[in-house]
Short mmCIF file of C-alpha atoms in Angstrom, two decimals:
data_model
loop_
_atom_site.label_atom_id
_atom_site.label_comp_id
_atom_site.label_asym_id
_atom_site.label_seq_id
_atom_site.Cartn_x
_atom_site.Cartn_y
_atom_site.Cartn_z
CA MET A 809 11.86 29.12 3.66
CA GLU A 810 14.99 29.21 5.82
CA HIS A 811 16.11 32.35 3.99
CA LYS A 812 13.10 34.18 5.46
CA LEU A 813 14.34 33.28 8.94
CA GLU A 814 17.74 34.86 8.31
CA ARG A 815 16.29 38.16 9.53
CA PHE A 816 16.22 36.61 13.01
CA ILE A 817 19.80 35.31 12.79
CA THR A 818 20.97 38.77 11.73
CA ALA A 819 19.00 40.50 14.50
CA GLN A 820 20.14 38.08 17.21
CA LYS A 821 23.82 38.36 16.28
CA GLY A 822 25.61 39.89 19.24
CA VAL A 823 22.31 40.31 21.13
CA PHE A 824 21.19 36.82 22.11
CA GLN A 825 23.72 36.48 24.95
CA THR A 826 22.63 39.85 26.32
CA ALA A 827 18.98 38.81 26.17
CA LEU A 828 19.75 35.50 27.88
CA SER A 829 21.74 37.24 30.63
CA GLU A 830 18.95 39.74 31.22
CA VAL A 831 16.38 36.94 31.53
CA GLN A 832 18.67 34.96 33.84
CA ASN A 833 19.02 38.10 35.98
CA GLY A 834 15.24 38.47 36.07
CA ARG A 835 15.01 41.87 34.37
CA LYS A 836 14.88 42.77 30.67
CA GLN A 837 16.82 46.02 30.17
CA SER A 838 17.41 46.38 26.43
CA HIS A 839 15.30 46.10 23.28
CA TRP A 840 15.22 42.65 21.72
CA MET A 841 11.78 41.18 22.37
CA TRP A 842 10.56 41.09 18.75
CA TYR A 843 13.25 38.78 17.39
CA ILE A 844 13.93 36.68 20.50
CA PHE A 845 10.27 35.89 21.32
CA PRO A 846 8.46 36.35 17.97
CA GLN A 847 4.69 36.64 17.70
CA ILE A 848 2.17 35.82 14.98
CA LYS A 849 1.59 38.47 12.32
CA GLY A 850 -1.30 40.79 13.13
CA LEU A 851 -0.57 41.63 16.76
CA GLY A 852 1.99 44.40 16.45
CA PHE A 853 1.70 47.56 14.39
CA THR A 854 5.18 49.08 14.50
CA GLU A 855 7.55 48.48 11.60
CA THR A 856 9.82 46.41 13.85
CA SER A 857 7.00 44.21 15.10
CA LYS A 858 5.81 43.66 11.53
CA LEU A 859 9.31 42.78 10.34
CA TYR A 860 9.76 40.08 12.98
CA ALA A 861 6.21 38.73 13.02
CA LEU A 862 5.82 35.12 11.92
CA GLU A 863 3.42 34.64 9.01
CA SER A 864 1.86 31.36 10.10
CA LEU A 865 2.01 28.35 12.37
CA GLN A 866 4.13 26.72 9.67
CA GLU A 867 6.70 29.51 9.89
CA ALA A 868 6.68 29.15 13.69
CA GLU A 869 7.39 25.44 13.21
CA GLU A 870 10.25 26.27 10.83
CA PHE A 871 11.61 28.69 13.45
CA LEU A 872 11.56 25.92 16.06
CA ASN A 873 13.19 23.46 13.67
CA HIS A 874 15.92 25.92 12.68
CA ARG A 875 19.34 24.69 13.83
CA VAL A 876 20.11 27.96 15.68
CA LEU A 877 16.80 29.70 16.39
CA GLY A 878 14.93 26.73 17.86
CA PRO A 879 17.57 25.81 20.44
CA ARG A 880 17.98 29.47 21.40
CA LEU A 881 14.24 29.92 21.97
CA ILE A 882 14.13 26.77 24.09
CA LEU A 883 17.20 27.90 26.06
CA ILE A 884 15.89 31.37 26.89
CA SER A 885 12.42 29.98 27.65
CA SER A 886 14.01 27.45 30.00
CA ALA A 887 15.86 30.30 31.73
CA LEU A 888 12.46 31.78 32.58
CA MET A 889 11.54 28.58 34.39
CA GLU A 890 14.63 28.90 36.60
CA LEU A 891 13.55 32.26 38.02
CA ASP A 892 11.94 32.54 41.46
CA THR A 893 9.23 34.90 40.23
CA ASP A 894 6.11 33.97 38.30
CA ASP A 895 5.42 37.60 37.36
CA ALA A 896 6.19 38.28 33.69
CA TYR A 897 5.55 42.00 34.20
CA GLN A 898 8.32 42.12 36.84
CA ILE A 899 10.78 40.62 34.33
CA PHE A 900 9.71 42.26 31.08
CA GLY A 901 7.56 45.28 31.93
CA SER A 902 4.69 46.29 29.68
CA PRO A 903 3.88 45.56 26.89
CA ASP A 904 6.66 42.96 26.65
CA ASP A 905 4.93 40.75 29.22
CA LEU A 906 2.06 40.53 26.72
CA LYS A 907 4.47 39.77 23.87
CA LEU A 908 5.89 36.86 25.86
CA HIS A 909 2.35 35.55 26.41
CA SER A 910 1.56 35.65 22.70
CA SER A 911 4.92 34.16 21.71
CA MET A 912 4.60 31.25 24.13
CA THR A 913 1.03 30.68 22.94
CA LEU A 914 2.15 30.60 19.31
CA PHE A 915 4.97 28.13 19.89
CA SER A 916 2.88 25.94 22.19
CA GLU A 917 0.47 25.49 19.26
CA VAL A 918 3.18 24.03 16.99
CA PRO A 919 2.58 20.28 16.63
CA ASN A 920 4.97 18.25 18.81
CA ALA A 921 6.55 21.42 20.22
CA ASP A 922 8.90 21.23 23.16
CA PRO A 923 6.81 21.31 26.37
CA ILE A 924 8.77 24.34 27.64
CA PHE A 925 6.32 26.75 25.99
CA SER A 926 3.34 25.26 27.81
CA GLN A 927 5.40 25.24 31.00
CA VAL A 928 6.12 28.97 30.66
CA LEU A 929 2.41 29.56 30.06
CA GLY A 930 1.67 27.56 33.19
CA LYS A 931 4.14 29.42 35.38
CA PHE A 932 3.48 32.98 34.23
CA TYR A 933 -0.08 32.94 32.88
CA GLY A 934 -1.92 30.25 34.83
CA SER A 935 -1.80 28.01 31.73
CA ARG A 936 -4.05 30.48 29.88
CA LYS A 937 -3.19 31.02 26.24
CA ASP A 938 -3.34 34.41 24.56
CA ASN A 939 -6.78 34.78 22.96
CA LYS A 940 -5.67 37.20 20.23
CA THR A 941 -2.99 34.78 19.07
CA LEU A 942 -5.46 31.89 19.08
CA LYS A 943 -7.98 33.91 17.05
CA ILE A 944 -5.39 34.80 14.41
CA LEU A 945 -4.24 31.17 14.20
CA ALA A 946 -7.85 30.02 13.80
CA LEU A 947 -8.31 32.43 10.87
CA LEU A 948 -5.14 31.09 9.22
CA ARG A 949 -6.24 27.46 9.42
#
């Protein structure tokens, strides 16, 4: 299954440091949301969002367990916790603030996931999970 995740490695090459810097500076300025904070399949309708959508909770778990992708997601999610603001819209704008919500919901649902995803949900979304993501996951179970 790791070969399916290579699309993320390829997309993040040369971009992850930019994304991390933008988050650390509190303002997303370039286009990388789909492959840095992936969502469950069924939320996005553009070709790019479909390409980088994760098929299942199992694929999300494989993403987290990947030697490169998992640590990167935890690192950039942790950078969000260091910011003074708790306003995802201020950092990401729309609709990327919604994409963050769905991504954090997805990864918080992975069994034994790092607590950072629930912490981001707590800080930016009042601990509320994204209902659309939860509905899709329920249908996949």
